[in-house]
Short mmCIF file of C-alpha atoms and ligand atoms in Angstrom, two decimals:
data_model
loop_
_atom_site.label_atom_id
_atom_site.label_comp_id
_atom_site.label_asym_id
_atom_site.label_seq_id
_atom_site.Cartn_x
_atom_site.Cartn_y
_atom_site.Cartn_z
CA MET A 1235 -46.31 -29.32 31.81
CA PRO A 1236 -44.27 -30.58 34.34
CA ARG A 1237 -40.66 -29.73 34.13
CA PRO A 1238 -38.66 -32.64 33.71
CA SER A 1239 -36.48 -33.64 36.75
CA ALA A 1240 -32.66 -33.33 36.58
CA PRO A 1241 -31.75 -36.86 36.29
CA LEU A 1242 -33.96 -37.29 33.27
CA VAL A 1243 -32.28 -34.29 31.78
CA THR A 1244 -28.81 -35.85 32.42
CA LEU A 1245 -29.85 -39.04 31.03
CA CYS A 1246 -31.13 -37.40 27.87
CA LEU A 1247 -27.91 -35.26 27.61
CA SER A 1248 -26.08 -38.29 27.84
CA LEU A 1249 -27.70 -40.21 25.02
CA LEU A 1250 -27.40 -37.49 22.85
CA ALA A 1251 -23.37 -37.33 23.38
CA VAL A 1252 -23.60 -41.69 22.30
CA VAL A 1253 -25.75 -40.76 19.46
CA ALA A 1254 -23.55 -37.97 18.18
CA ALA A 1255 -20.37 -39.97 18.69
CA ALA A 1256 -21.99 -42.98 17.10
CA ALA A 1257 -22.84 -40.93 14.09
CA GLU A 1258 -19.51 -39.25 13.67
CA PRO A 1259 -17.00 -41.31 14.89
CA SER A 1260 -14.20 -39.90 13.09
CA ALA A 1261 -14.87 -36.15 14.43
CA GLU A 1262 -11.80 -36.78 16.78
CA ALA A 1263 -9.12 -34.52 16.34
CA PRO A 1264 -5.89 -36.11 15.07
CA ARG A 1265 -2.61 -35.04 15.21
CA THR A 1266 -1.09 -32.58 12.57
CA SER A 1267 2.67 -33.10 11.89
CA ALA A 1268 4.83 -29.90 11.75
CA SER A 1269 4.30 -29.12 7.82
CA GLY A 1270 0.66 -29.22 8.39
CA PHE A 1271 -0.18 -31.70 5.76
CA ILE A 1272 0.31 -35.25 7.51
CA ARG A 1273 -2.69 -36.15 9.50
CA HIS A 1274 -2.20 -39.10 11.62
CA TRP A 1275 -5.85 -40.64 13.44
CA SER A 1276 -4.71 -42.76 16.65
CA GLY A 1277 -5.77 -46.23 17.60
CA GLU A 1278 -5.11 -49.82 19.38
CA LEU A 1279 -6.42 -52.24 16.59
CA PRO A 1280 -3.08 -53.74 15.18
CA VAL A 1281 -3.80 -52.17 12.02
CA VAL A 1282 -2.54 -49.30 10.27
CA LEU A 1283 -3.84 -47.43 7.14
CA SER A 1284 -2.29 -44.87 4.84
CA VAL A 1285 -3.92 -42.48 1.84
CA PRO A 1286 -1.46 -41.15 -0.10
CA HIS A 1287 -2.90 -39.99 -2.75
CA ASP A 1288 -6.07 -38.19 -1.85
CA GLY A 1289 -4.76 -34.18 -0.66
CA ALA A 1290 -6.69 -31.34 -1.66
CA ALA A 1291 -3.49 -28.86 -0.68
CA LYS A 1292 -1.94 -27.12 -3.70
CA PRO A 1293 0.02 -24.47 -1.72
CA ALA A 1294 1.17 -21.87 -4.43
CA ASP A 1295 5.10 -21.99 -2.32
CA ILE A 1296 5.30 -25.65 -3.59
CA PRO A 1297 6.20 -26.09 -6.83
CA ASP A 1298 4.40 -28.36 -8.85
CA ARG A 1299 5.79 -31.77 -9.61
CA THR A 1300 6.69 -32.31 -14.07
CA ARG A 1301 7.31 -36.14 -13.39
CA GLY A 1302 5.34 -38.84 -12.89
CA VAL A 1303 1.64 -39.47 -12.03
CA THR A 1304 -0.34 -36.89 -10.44
CA VAL A 1305 -3.92 -37.88 -10.28
CA ARG A 1306 -5.82 -37.49 -7.36
CA ASP A 1307 -7.50 -40.80 -5.59
CA SER A 1308 -10.79 -39.44 -5.09
CA TYR A 1309 -12.38 -40.61 -1.85
CA ALA A 1310 -10.10 -42.91 -0.38
CA ALA A 1311 -9.36 -40.83 2.51
CA ALA A 1312 -13.02 -41.17 2.75
CA LEU A 1313 -12.96 -44.70 2.31
CA GLY A 1314 -10.16 -44.68 5.16
CA HIS A 1315 -12.33 -42.80 7.57
CA ALA A 1316 -14.89 -45.49 6.42
CA LEU A 1317 -13.10 -48.22 7.45
CA ARG A 1318 -12.00 -47.14 10.84
CA ASP A 1319 -15.18 -46.51 11.85
CA ALA A 1320 -16.72 -50.05 10.98
CA LEU A 1321 -13.57 -51.15 12.32
CA ARG A 1322 -14.44 -49.43 15.64
CA GLU A 1323 -17.82 -50.62 15.75
CA ARG A 1324 -16.53 -54.40 15.31
CA CYS A 1325 -13.81 -54.47 17.13
CA GLY A 1326 -14.24 -51.72 19.90
CA ALA A 1327 -10.90 -50.26 19.24
CA ALA A 1328 -9.45 -48.24 16.04
CA PRO A 1329 -6.73 -48.57 13.79
CA GLN A 1330 -4.38 -45.85 13.18
CA LEU A 1331 -5.28 -44.14 10.32
CA ILE A 1332 -2.04 -41.89 8.54
CA VAL A 1333 -3.47 -39.37 5.53
CA CYS A 1334 -1.16 -37.09 3.09
CA GLU A 1335 -3.29 -33.83 2.79
CA LEU A 1336 -0.84 -32.34 0.53
CA SER A 1337 -1.78 -32.59 -3.55
CA ARG A 1338 -0.07 -35.14 -5.63
CA LYS A 1339 0.49 -32.14 -8.03
CA LYS A 1340 3.20 -31.83 -4.93
CA VAL A 1341 4.09 -34.84 -3.34
CA ASP A 1342 3.65 -38.54 -3.99
CA CYS A 1343 4.27 -40.29 -0.74
CA ASN A 1344 4.03 -43.45 -2.95
CA ARG A 1345 6.97 -43.26 -4.68
CA GLU A 1346 10.85 -43.17 -3.13
CA ILE A 1347 11.78 -39.44 -2.37
CA GLY A 1348 13.72 -38.23 -5.37
CA GLU A 1349 10.77 -39.07 -7.63
CA GLY A 1350 8.17 -37.90 -4.82
CA ALA A 1351 9.29 -34.83 -3.58
CA ALA A 1352 11.04 -33.67 -6.73
CA GLY A 1353 14.04 -32.13 -4.93
CA GLN A 1354 11.70 -29.87 -3.08
CA PRO A 1355 12.83 -28.88 0.60
CA ARG A 1356 8.93 -28.30 1.73
CA ALA A 1357 7.76 -31.35 -0.06
CA GLU A 1358 10.39 -33.41 0.69
CA GLN A 1359 9.71 -32.39 4.81
CA VAL A 1360 5.60 -33.48 4.34
CA TRP A 1361 7.30 -36.86 2.36
CA ARG A 1362 9.70 -37.61 5.43
CA GLU A 1363 6.43 -36.75 8.08
CA TYR A 1364 4.07 -39.22 6.10
CA HIS A 1365 6.67 -41.95 6.58
CA ALA A 1366 7.48 -41.27 9.81
CA ALA A 1367 3.70 -41.02 11.03
CA ILE A 1368 3.58 -44.94 9.48
CA ASP A 1369 7.12 -45.81 11.06
CA GLU A 1370 5.84 -44.53 14.54
CA ALA A 1371 2.14 -45.93 14.12
CA GLU A 1372 3.93 -49.54 13.18
CA ALA A 1373 6.37 -49.32 16.17
CA ALA A 1374 3.31 -48.75 18.34
CA VAL A 1375 1.55 -52.09 16.99
CA LEU A 1376 4.63 -53.72 17.61
CA ALA A 1377 5.01 -52.99 20.90
CA ARG A 1378 1.76 -54.03 21.96
CA SER A 1379 1.02 -57.12 19.20
CA LYS A 1380 3.54 -59.63 17.68
CA HIS A 1381 1.66 -58.89 14.36
CA GLY A 1382 -0.48 -56.73 12.29
CA LEU A 1383 -1.45 -55.73 9.06
CA TYR A 1384 -0.71 -52.26 6.90
CA LEU A 1385 -2.88 -51.24 4.34
CA ASP A 1386 -2.49 -48.48 1.90
CA ILE A 1387 -5.50 -47.21 0.31
CA HIS A 1388 -5.90 -45.85 -3.13
CA SER A 1389 -8.75 -45.67 -5.78
CA HIS A 1390 -8.60 -46.91 -9.69
CA GLY A 1391 -10.28 -46.16 -12.66
CA HIS A 1392 -9.35 -49.36 -14.70
CA PRO A 1393 -12.62 -51.42 -16.46
CA LYS A 1394 -13.28 -53.61 -14.17
CA PRO A 1395 -14.83 -52.96 -11.31
CA ARG A 1396 -12.99 -55.07 -8.14
CA ILE A 1397 -10.15 -54.34 -5.59
CA GLU A 1398 -7.02 -54.84 -6.82
CA ILE A 1399 -4.93 -55.88 -4.02
CA GLY A 1400 -1.37 -55.66 -4.37
CA TYR A 1401 1.34 -57.80 -2.40
CA LEU A 1402 4.20 -56.62 -4.30
CA VAL A 1403 3.82 -59.79 -6.61
CA LYS A 1404 3.72 -58.95 -10.40
CA ALA A 1405 0.41 -60.23 -12.68
CA SER A 1406 2.78 -62.22 -14.30
CA LYS A 1407 3.78 -64.16 -11.08
CA LEU A 1408 0.19 -64.28 -10.50
CA ARG A 1409 -0.48 -66.19 -13.21
CA LEU A 1410 1.87 -69.06 -12.07
CA SER A 1411 -0.06 -72.53 -11.14
CA ASP A 1412 -0.61 -73.25 -7.33
CA GLU A 1413 2.67 -75.77 -6.83
CA ARG A 1414 4.90 -73.60 -8.48
CA LEU A 1415 3.72 -70.62 -6.39
CA ASP A 1416 4.07 -72.46 -3.29
CA SER A 1417 7.27 -74.76 -3.86
CA ASP A 1418 9.46 -71.65 -5.09
CA LYS A 1419 10.16 -69.30 -2.01
CA SER A 1420 11.24 -66.63 -4.15
CA VAL A 1421 7.81 -64.86 -4.51
CA ALA A 1422 6.91 -65.06 -1.14
CA ALA A 1423 10.50 -63.63 0.14
CA ARG A 1424 9.78 -60.75 -2.59
CA SER A 1425 6.03 -60.04 -1.17
CA SER A 1426 4.99 -57.84 1.18
CA ILE A 1427 3.31 -60.58 3.08
CA ARG A 1428 6.80 -62.69 3.23
CA TRP A 1429 7.21 -62.81 7.64
CA LEU A 1430 3.17 -63.71 7.81
CA SER A 1431 3.67 -66.85 4.98
CA GLN A 1432 6.75 -67.61 6.96
CA ARG A 1433 4.15 -67.81 10.43
CA THR A 1434 0.85 -69.48 8.89
CA PRO A 1435 0.08 -72.99 8.40
CA ALA A 1436 -1.28 -71.72 5.05
CA LYS A 1437 0.62 -72.02 2.33
CA PHE A 1438 1.52 -68.90 0.03
CA SER A 1439 -0.89 -69.89 -3.07
CA GLU A 1440 -3.69 -69.84 -0.26
CA LEU A 1441 -2.74 -66.42 1.24
CA LEU A 1442 -2.83 -64.53 -2.23
CA ARG A 1443 -5.87 -66.16 -3.15
CA GLY A 1444 -7.33 -68.64 -1.82
CA GLU A 1445 -10.62 -68.98 0.18
CA THR A 1446 -8.79 -67.03 3.01
CA SER A 1447 -6.72 -64.71 1.40
CA LEU A 1448 -7.88 -60.91 1.51
CA GLY A 1449 -9.32 -61.42 -2.13
CA GLY A 1450 -11.76 -64.57 -0.94
CA LEU A 1451 -12.81 -63.15 2.10
CA PHE A 1452 -13.96 -59.75 0.45
CA ALA A 1453 -15.40 -61.70 -2.24
CA ALA A 1454 -17.10 -63.63 0.42
CA ARG A 1455 -19.05 -60.64 1.57
CA GLY A 1456 -19.79 -59.52 -2.16
CA VAL A 1457 -16.77 -56.90 -2.44
CA ALA A 1458 -15.00 -58.36 -5.86
CA ALA A 1459 -11.35 -58.40 -5.55
CA VAL A 1460 -8.31 -59.82 -7.25
CA PRO A 1461 -6.34 -62.36 -6.65
CA SER A 1462 -9.17 -64.17 -5.25
CA PRO A 1463 -10.58 -67.69 -5.76
CA ARG A 1464 -12.60 -66.37 -8.86
CA GLU A 1465 -10.89 -63.72 -10.09
CA VAL A 1466 -7.60 -63.89 -11.71
CA VAL A 1467 -5.61 -60.94 -13.84
CA LEU A 1468 -5.49 -61.35 -17.48
CA LEU A 1469 -2.84 -60.83 -19.69
CA ASP A 1470 -4.35 -57.45 -21.14
CA ASP A 1471 -6.11 -56.42 -17.61
CA PRO A 1472 -4.42 -53.48 -15.89
CA TYR A 1473 -3.52 -53.79 -12.32
CA PHE A 1474 -1.44 -52.58 -9.46
CA ASN A 1475 0.80 -55.27 -7.81
CA GLY A 1476 1.96 -52.21 -5.11
CA ALA A 1477 4.57 -50.00 -4.90
CA TYR A 1478 6.62 -47.56 -2.37
CA ASP A 1479 4.35 -47.31 0.87
CA ILE A 1480 3.92 -51.59 0.90
CA GLU A 1481 7.72 -51.68 0.13
CA ALA A 1482 8.85 -49.75 2.66
CA HIS A 1483 6.70 -50.21 5.27
CA GLY A 1484 5.72 -53.79 4.38
CA SER A 1485 7.39 -57.63 5.65
CA ARG A 1486 9.47 -58.02 2.47
CA ASP A 1487 12.82 -56.54 3.79
CA LYS A 1488 12.47 -56.17 7.54
CA SER A 1489 10.40 -58.09 10.42
CA GLN A 1490 7.61 -55.57 10.49
CA LEU A 1491 3.97 -55.02 9.48
CA ASP A 1492 2.88 -57.18 6.88
CA ALA A 1493 1.68 -55.29 4.22
CA ALA A 1494 -1.07 -54.66 1.04
CA GLN A 1495 -2.43 -52.01 -1.18
CA LEU A 1496 -5.62 -51.88 -2.06
CA GLU A 1497 -6.93 -50.53 -5.26
CA VAL A 1498 -10.71 -49.61 -4.74
CA PRO A 1499 -12.98 -49.03 -8.18
CA GLY A 1500 -15.46 -45.88 -8.40
CA PRO A 1501 -18.37 -47.91 -7.85
CA MET A 1502 -17.17 -49.22 -4.19
CA ARG A 1503 -16.20 -45.80 -2.55
CA ASP A 1504 -18.27 -43.20 -4.65
CA THR A 1505 -21.36 -42.34 -2.06
CA PRO A 1506 -21.30 -42.90 1.67
CA ALA A 1507 -23.51 -46.01 1.35
CA HIS A 1508 -20.95 -47.84 -0.98
CA ARG A 1509 -18.07 -46.56 1.27
CA ALA A 1510 -20.08 -48.22 4.90
CA ALA A 1511 -21.11 -51.25 2.89
CA THR A 1512 -16.86 -51.99 1.42
CA ALA A 1513 -15.82 -50.94 4.60
CA LYS A 1514 -17.73 -53.10 6.54
CA ALA A 1515 -17.24 -56.48 3.83
CA ILE A 1516 -13.58 -55.61 4.90
CA ALA A 1517 -13.78 -55.13 8.61
CA GLU A 1518 -15.62 -58.13 8.61
CA SER A 1519 -12.94 -59.97 6.40
CA LEU A 1520 -9.78 -58.70 8.69
CA GLU A 1521 -11.72 -60.31 11.73
CA ALA A 1522 -11.56 -63.56 10.08
CA TYR A 1523 -7.84 -62.64 8.25
CA PHE A 1524 -6.59 -62.46 11.84
CA VAL A 1525 -8.27 -65.44 13.19
CA ARG A 1526 -7.26 -67.50 10.46
CA HIS A 1527 -3.46 -66.38 9.89
CA PHE A 1528 -1.97 -64.70 12.70
CA GLY A 1529 -4.19 -66.61 15.38
CA THR A 1530 -5.38 -63.84 17.28
CA LYS A 1531 -8.88 -62.21 17.63
CA LEU A 1532 -8.72 -58.81 16.39
CA ARG A 1533 -9.44 -56.56 19.41
ZN1 ZN B 1461 -2.66 -43.92 -5.11
#
């Protein structure tokens, strides 16, 4: 059998490297904070992702929190990676991703520091590192771009299998008419997409639940979401409208990235195939969202 030529061997090795990179695009090393618990994957897209509640580490020398919720958001970090991979595949560049690997039993980065770290110095350090990483990520986006989107990724176990999109708008406000939402500017002004609401020609009701809202774009790609054109929050529906992360890092109080909290149900995150399908739909939606509302291609 003739020996393969050197150029052929080189070509095959190059192809193998390309295939390996495509199969596991998030295998690159993240930066790790001084505590060791905050991981930050780099990226060039004007999109920042964070996952505060999927940490597994429970070091015995950080006491358990005794107040507040301590439930883990299973598969939220894996979904964050799937979304980062899907965006890179579609756009040719990745979003930044920040993940807290310390258990929620020890720290809750999506609460103010008093509740989140319970006065424990090491938990406070992790909490500060997490928020510093998001601040740094947003500053890097704004150094290159006039705008961007920050998505805080969570998981829920509510009965209705739909993504709950939180903009800091309470369910009672979501039940207002379009006319009221568009005429009473106070709702938009207290939302995590305040800055965008002042720059897009779209009405605020459209941004919240129209065909070109995040929920509308997700639903058009087979991923049920609320608020959206055909999904509402009924009086007895549990619904997460967003918390500390999008208050601190969204545009409600500062001219920084616009933000949403995504609470994803089990059937959209529980297997690699389900995560890939959800991530693909969200990535496609973000491309359309940036063109429609930010007037720019997500590249
Ligand atoms: Zn959560």
